[in-house]
XYZ file of N, CA and C in Angstrom:
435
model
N 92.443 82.356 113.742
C 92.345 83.536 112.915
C 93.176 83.319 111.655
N 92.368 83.758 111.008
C 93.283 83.738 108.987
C 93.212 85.014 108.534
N 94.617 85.324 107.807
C 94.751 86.874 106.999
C 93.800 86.616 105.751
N 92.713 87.259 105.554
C 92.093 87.476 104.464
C 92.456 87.879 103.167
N 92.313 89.495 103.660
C 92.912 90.891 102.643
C 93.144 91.783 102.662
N 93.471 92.464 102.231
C 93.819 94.371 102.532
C 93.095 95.349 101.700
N 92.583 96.019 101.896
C 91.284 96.887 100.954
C 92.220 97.695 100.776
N 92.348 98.521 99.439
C 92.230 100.002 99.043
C 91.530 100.451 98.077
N 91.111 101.788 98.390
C 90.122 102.213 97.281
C 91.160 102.832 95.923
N 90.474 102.900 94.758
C 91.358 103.476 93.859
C 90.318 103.909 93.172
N 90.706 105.371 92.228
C 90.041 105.815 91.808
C 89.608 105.918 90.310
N 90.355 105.044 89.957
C 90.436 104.572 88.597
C 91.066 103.284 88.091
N 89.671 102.635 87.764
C 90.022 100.841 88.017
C 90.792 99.981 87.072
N 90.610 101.078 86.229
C 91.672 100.552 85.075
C 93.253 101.022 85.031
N 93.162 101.705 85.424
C 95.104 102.214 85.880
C 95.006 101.464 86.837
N 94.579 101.515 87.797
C 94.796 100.436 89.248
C 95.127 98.954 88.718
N 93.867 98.013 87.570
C 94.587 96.874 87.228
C 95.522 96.911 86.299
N 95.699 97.937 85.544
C 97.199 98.007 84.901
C 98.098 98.041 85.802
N 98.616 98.491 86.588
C 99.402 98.930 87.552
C 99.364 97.745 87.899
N 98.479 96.776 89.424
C 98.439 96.247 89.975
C 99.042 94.489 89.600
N 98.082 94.448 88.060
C 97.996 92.916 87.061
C 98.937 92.853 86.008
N 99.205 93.785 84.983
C 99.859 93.495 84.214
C 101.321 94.439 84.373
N 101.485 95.323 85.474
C 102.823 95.323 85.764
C 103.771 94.794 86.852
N 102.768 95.043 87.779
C 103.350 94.282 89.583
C 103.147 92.691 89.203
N 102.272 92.220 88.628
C 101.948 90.585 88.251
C 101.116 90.175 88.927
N 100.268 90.774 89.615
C 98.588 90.423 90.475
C 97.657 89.714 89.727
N 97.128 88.824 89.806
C 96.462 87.917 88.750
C 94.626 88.342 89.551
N 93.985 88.690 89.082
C 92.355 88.973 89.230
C 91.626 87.569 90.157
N 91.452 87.816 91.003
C 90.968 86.408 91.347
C 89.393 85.830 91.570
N 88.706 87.041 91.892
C 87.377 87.500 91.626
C 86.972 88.784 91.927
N 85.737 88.807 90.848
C 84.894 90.482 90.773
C 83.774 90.192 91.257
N 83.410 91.589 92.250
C 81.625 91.887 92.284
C 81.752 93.118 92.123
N 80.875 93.240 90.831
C 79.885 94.300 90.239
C 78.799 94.586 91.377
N 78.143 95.933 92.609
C 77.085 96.285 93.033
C 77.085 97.317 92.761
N 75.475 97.082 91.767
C 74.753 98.047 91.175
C 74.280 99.048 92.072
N 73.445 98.396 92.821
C 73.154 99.285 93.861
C 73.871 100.318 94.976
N 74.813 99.653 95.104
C 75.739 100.554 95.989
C 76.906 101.143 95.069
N 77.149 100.934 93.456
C 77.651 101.908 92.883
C 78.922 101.615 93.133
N 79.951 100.277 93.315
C 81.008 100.387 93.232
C 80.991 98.961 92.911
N 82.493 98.385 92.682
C 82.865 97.491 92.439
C 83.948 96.622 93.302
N 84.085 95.380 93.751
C 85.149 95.037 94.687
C 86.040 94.020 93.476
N 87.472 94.306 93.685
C 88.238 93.255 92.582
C 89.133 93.070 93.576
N 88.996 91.303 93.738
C 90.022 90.898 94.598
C 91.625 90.410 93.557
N 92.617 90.649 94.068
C 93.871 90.608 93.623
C 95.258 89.124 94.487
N 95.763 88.576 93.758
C 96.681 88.117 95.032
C 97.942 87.700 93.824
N 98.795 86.885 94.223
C 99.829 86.569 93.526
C 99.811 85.656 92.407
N 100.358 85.389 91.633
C 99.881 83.977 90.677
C 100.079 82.596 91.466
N 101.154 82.805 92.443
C 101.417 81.712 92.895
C 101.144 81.138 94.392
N 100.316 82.498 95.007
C 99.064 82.163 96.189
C 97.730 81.433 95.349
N 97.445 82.408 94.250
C 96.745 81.463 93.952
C 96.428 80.368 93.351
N 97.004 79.677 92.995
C 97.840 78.615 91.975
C 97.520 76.988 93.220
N 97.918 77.908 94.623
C 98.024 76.925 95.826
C 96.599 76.948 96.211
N 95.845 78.107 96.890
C 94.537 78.103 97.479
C 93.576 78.670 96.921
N 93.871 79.333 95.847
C 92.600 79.740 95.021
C 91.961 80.853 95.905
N 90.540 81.267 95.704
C 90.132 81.927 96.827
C 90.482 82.072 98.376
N 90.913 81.242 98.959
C 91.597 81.587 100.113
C 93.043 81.387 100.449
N 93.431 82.571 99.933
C 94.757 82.979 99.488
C 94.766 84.634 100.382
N 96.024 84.859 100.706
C 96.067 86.329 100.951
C 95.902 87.159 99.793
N 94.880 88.241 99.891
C 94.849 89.079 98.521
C 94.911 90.593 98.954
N 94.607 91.369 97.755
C 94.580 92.654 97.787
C 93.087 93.068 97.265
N 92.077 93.798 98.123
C 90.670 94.006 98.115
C 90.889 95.251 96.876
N 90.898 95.550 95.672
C 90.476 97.160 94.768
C 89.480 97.366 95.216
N 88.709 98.460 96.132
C 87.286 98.902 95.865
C 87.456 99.981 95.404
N 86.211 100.030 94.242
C 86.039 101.475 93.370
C 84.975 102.214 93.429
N 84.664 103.088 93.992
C 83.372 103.959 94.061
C 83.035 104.483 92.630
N 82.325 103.843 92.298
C 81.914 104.172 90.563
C 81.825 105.821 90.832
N 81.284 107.063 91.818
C 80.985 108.107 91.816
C 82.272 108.642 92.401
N 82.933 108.392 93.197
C 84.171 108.925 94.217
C 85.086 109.574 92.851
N 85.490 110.579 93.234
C 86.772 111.933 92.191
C 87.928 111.924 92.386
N 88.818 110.774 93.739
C 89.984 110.823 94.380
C 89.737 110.453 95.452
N 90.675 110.389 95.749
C 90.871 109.986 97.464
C 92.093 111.092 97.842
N 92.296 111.083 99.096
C 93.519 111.625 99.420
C 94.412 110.812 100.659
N 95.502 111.512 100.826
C 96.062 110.666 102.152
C 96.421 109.341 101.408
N 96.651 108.739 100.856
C 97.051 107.228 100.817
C 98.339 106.704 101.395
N 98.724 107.801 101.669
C 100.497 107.350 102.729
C 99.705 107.280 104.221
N 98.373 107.438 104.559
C 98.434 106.999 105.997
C 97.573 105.891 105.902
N 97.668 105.063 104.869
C 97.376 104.002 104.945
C 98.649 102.849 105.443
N 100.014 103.325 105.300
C 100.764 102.373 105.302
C 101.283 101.649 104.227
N 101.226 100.466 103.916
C 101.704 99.999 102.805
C 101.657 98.349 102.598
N 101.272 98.106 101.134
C 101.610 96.430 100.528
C 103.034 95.962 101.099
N 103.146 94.610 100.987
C 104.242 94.327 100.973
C 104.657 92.895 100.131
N 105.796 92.621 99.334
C 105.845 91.687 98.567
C 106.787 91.296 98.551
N 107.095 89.497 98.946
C 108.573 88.858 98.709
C 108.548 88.541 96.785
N 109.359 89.027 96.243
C 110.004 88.899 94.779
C 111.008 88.259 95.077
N 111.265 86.996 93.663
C 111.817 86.344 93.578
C 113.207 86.847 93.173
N 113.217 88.232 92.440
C 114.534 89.113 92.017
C 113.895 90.331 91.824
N 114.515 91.054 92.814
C 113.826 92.350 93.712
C 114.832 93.484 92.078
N 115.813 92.992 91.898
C 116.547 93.864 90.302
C 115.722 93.319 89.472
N 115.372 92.750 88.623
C 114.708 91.924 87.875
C 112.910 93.138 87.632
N 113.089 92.741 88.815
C 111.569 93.528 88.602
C 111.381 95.166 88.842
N 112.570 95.316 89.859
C 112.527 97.116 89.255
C 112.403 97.191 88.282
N 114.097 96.521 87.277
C 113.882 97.020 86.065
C 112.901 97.246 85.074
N 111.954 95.636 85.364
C 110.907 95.936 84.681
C 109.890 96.482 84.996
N 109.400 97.135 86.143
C 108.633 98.576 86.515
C 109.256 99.600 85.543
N 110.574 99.888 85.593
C 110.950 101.159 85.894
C 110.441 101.016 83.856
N 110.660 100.090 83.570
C 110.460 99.787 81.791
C 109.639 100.284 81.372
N 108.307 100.248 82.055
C 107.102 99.992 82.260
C 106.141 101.568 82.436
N 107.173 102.440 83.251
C 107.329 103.692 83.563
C 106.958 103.921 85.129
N 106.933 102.977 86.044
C 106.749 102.950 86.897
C 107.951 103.718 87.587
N 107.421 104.658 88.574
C 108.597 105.252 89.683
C 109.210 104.344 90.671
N 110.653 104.003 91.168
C 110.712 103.380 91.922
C 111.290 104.270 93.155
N 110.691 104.613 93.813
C 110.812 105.375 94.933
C 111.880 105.225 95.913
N 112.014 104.181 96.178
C 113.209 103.847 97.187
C 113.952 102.500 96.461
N 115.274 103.389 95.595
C 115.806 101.719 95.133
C 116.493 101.135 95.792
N 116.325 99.482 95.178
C 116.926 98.182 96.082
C 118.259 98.345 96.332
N 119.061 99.598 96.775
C 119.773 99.690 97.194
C 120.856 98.619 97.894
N 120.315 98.169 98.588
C 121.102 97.165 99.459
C 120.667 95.972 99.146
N 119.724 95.461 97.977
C 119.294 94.123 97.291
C 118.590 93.724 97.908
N 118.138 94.570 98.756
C 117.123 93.468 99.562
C 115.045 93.974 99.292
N 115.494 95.338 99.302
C 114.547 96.580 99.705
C 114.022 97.608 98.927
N 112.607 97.101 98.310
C 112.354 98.503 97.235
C 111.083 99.319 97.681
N 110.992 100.074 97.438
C 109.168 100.902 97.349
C 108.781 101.519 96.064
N 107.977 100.860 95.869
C 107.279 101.799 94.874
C 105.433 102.610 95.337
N 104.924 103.094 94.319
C 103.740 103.961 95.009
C 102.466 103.400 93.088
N 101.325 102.983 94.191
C 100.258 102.570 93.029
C 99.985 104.111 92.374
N 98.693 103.730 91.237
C 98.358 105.127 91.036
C 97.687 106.120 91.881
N 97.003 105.383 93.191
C 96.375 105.791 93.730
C 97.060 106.419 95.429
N 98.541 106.226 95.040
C 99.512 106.730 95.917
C 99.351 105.747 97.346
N 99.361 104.404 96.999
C 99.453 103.100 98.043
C 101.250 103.137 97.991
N 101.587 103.096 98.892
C 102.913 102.368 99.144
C 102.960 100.587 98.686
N 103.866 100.695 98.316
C 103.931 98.788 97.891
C 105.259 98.446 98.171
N 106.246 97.842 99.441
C 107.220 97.445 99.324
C 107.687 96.046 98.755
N 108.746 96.196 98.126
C 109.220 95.227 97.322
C 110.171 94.324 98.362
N 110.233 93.021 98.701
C 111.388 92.700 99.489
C 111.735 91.912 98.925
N 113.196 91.373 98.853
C 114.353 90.145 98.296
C 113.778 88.669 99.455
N 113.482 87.599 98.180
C 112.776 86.678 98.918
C 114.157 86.021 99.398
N 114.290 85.457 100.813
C 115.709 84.699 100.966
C 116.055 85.741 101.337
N 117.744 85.339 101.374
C 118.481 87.261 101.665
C 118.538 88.027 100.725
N 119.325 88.859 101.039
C 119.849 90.203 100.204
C 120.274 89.942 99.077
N 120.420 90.107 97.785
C 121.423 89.647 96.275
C 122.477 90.872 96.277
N 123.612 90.202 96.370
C 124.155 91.518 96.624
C 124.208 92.856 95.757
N 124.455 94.020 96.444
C 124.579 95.310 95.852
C 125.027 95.607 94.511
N 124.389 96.200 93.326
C 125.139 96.318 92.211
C 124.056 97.686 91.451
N 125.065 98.231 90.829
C 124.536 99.721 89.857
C 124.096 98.715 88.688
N 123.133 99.264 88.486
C 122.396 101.569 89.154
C 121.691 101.385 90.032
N 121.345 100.454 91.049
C 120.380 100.585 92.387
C 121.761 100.969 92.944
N 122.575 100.925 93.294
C 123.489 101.624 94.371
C 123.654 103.177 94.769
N 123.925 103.101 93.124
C 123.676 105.088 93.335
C 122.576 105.462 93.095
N 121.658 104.980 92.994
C 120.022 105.893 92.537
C 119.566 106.305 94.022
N 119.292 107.676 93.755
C 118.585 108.077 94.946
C 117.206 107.580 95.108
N 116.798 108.367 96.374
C 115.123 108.292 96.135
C 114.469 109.132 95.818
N 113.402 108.610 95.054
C 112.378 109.653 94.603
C 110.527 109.941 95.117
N 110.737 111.420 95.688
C 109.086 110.802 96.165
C 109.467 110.908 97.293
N 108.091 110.217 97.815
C 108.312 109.875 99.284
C 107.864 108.715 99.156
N 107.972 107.498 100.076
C 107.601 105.949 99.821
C 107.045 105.762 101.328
């Protein structure tokens, strides 16, 4: 058995690859356009999964119902999860970005943030923990993650 991918729907495909590509750093790895069934599938994975296996790489499935108005519930989906190379590093540049960071890396190891489409995405410290330092120390949380 091999991990494929993880589907979520989003309801707007262009905040989703903003969000997903040019702020989290998800590189597009392939699209299908069906006309007929009225949505679109955009597979997603890391630059540096795919760099190694190309298409068979762990990814992230976007499906978009060209007709769908929202979704709801996206916290009982659970959640992404991602080793970052500098779990501070890249809050900051979310938070730059205007991204919420929901649960900060508090303890250097551990972040959450939430897509537009209200996916959980945890952030984890690749290796161990970097140690503790402000403003993730005192920042609360925001949201729910």
């Amino acid at each position: 058995m091999r991990y494929l991918h993880t589907m979520v729907r989003v309801s707007d495909l262009d905040s989703a690859l903003d969000f997903y590509c040019a702020k989290l750093g998800l590189k597009e790895v392939r699209r299908m356009d069906h006309e007929k069934g009225h949505y679109t599938l955009v597979f997603l994975a890391t630059p540096e999964d795919a760099a190694k296996a190309g298409q068979d790489c762990p990814m992230v499935e976007l499906t978009w119902n060209w007709d769908e108005k929202g979704y709801g519930g996206g916290r009982n989906f659970g959640h992404l999860a991602y080793a970052v190379k500098d779990i501070y590093a890249l809050c900051e540049k979310l938070m730059a970005e205007g991204v919420v960071i929901n649960r900060p890396p508090r303890d250097g190891h551990m972040a959450f943030i939430r897509s537009p489409d209200g996916i959980s995405i945890e952030l984890l410290q690749e290796g161990g923990a970097l140690p503790p330092k402000e403003p993730w120390v005192s920042m609360a949380n925001t949201g729910s993650w």
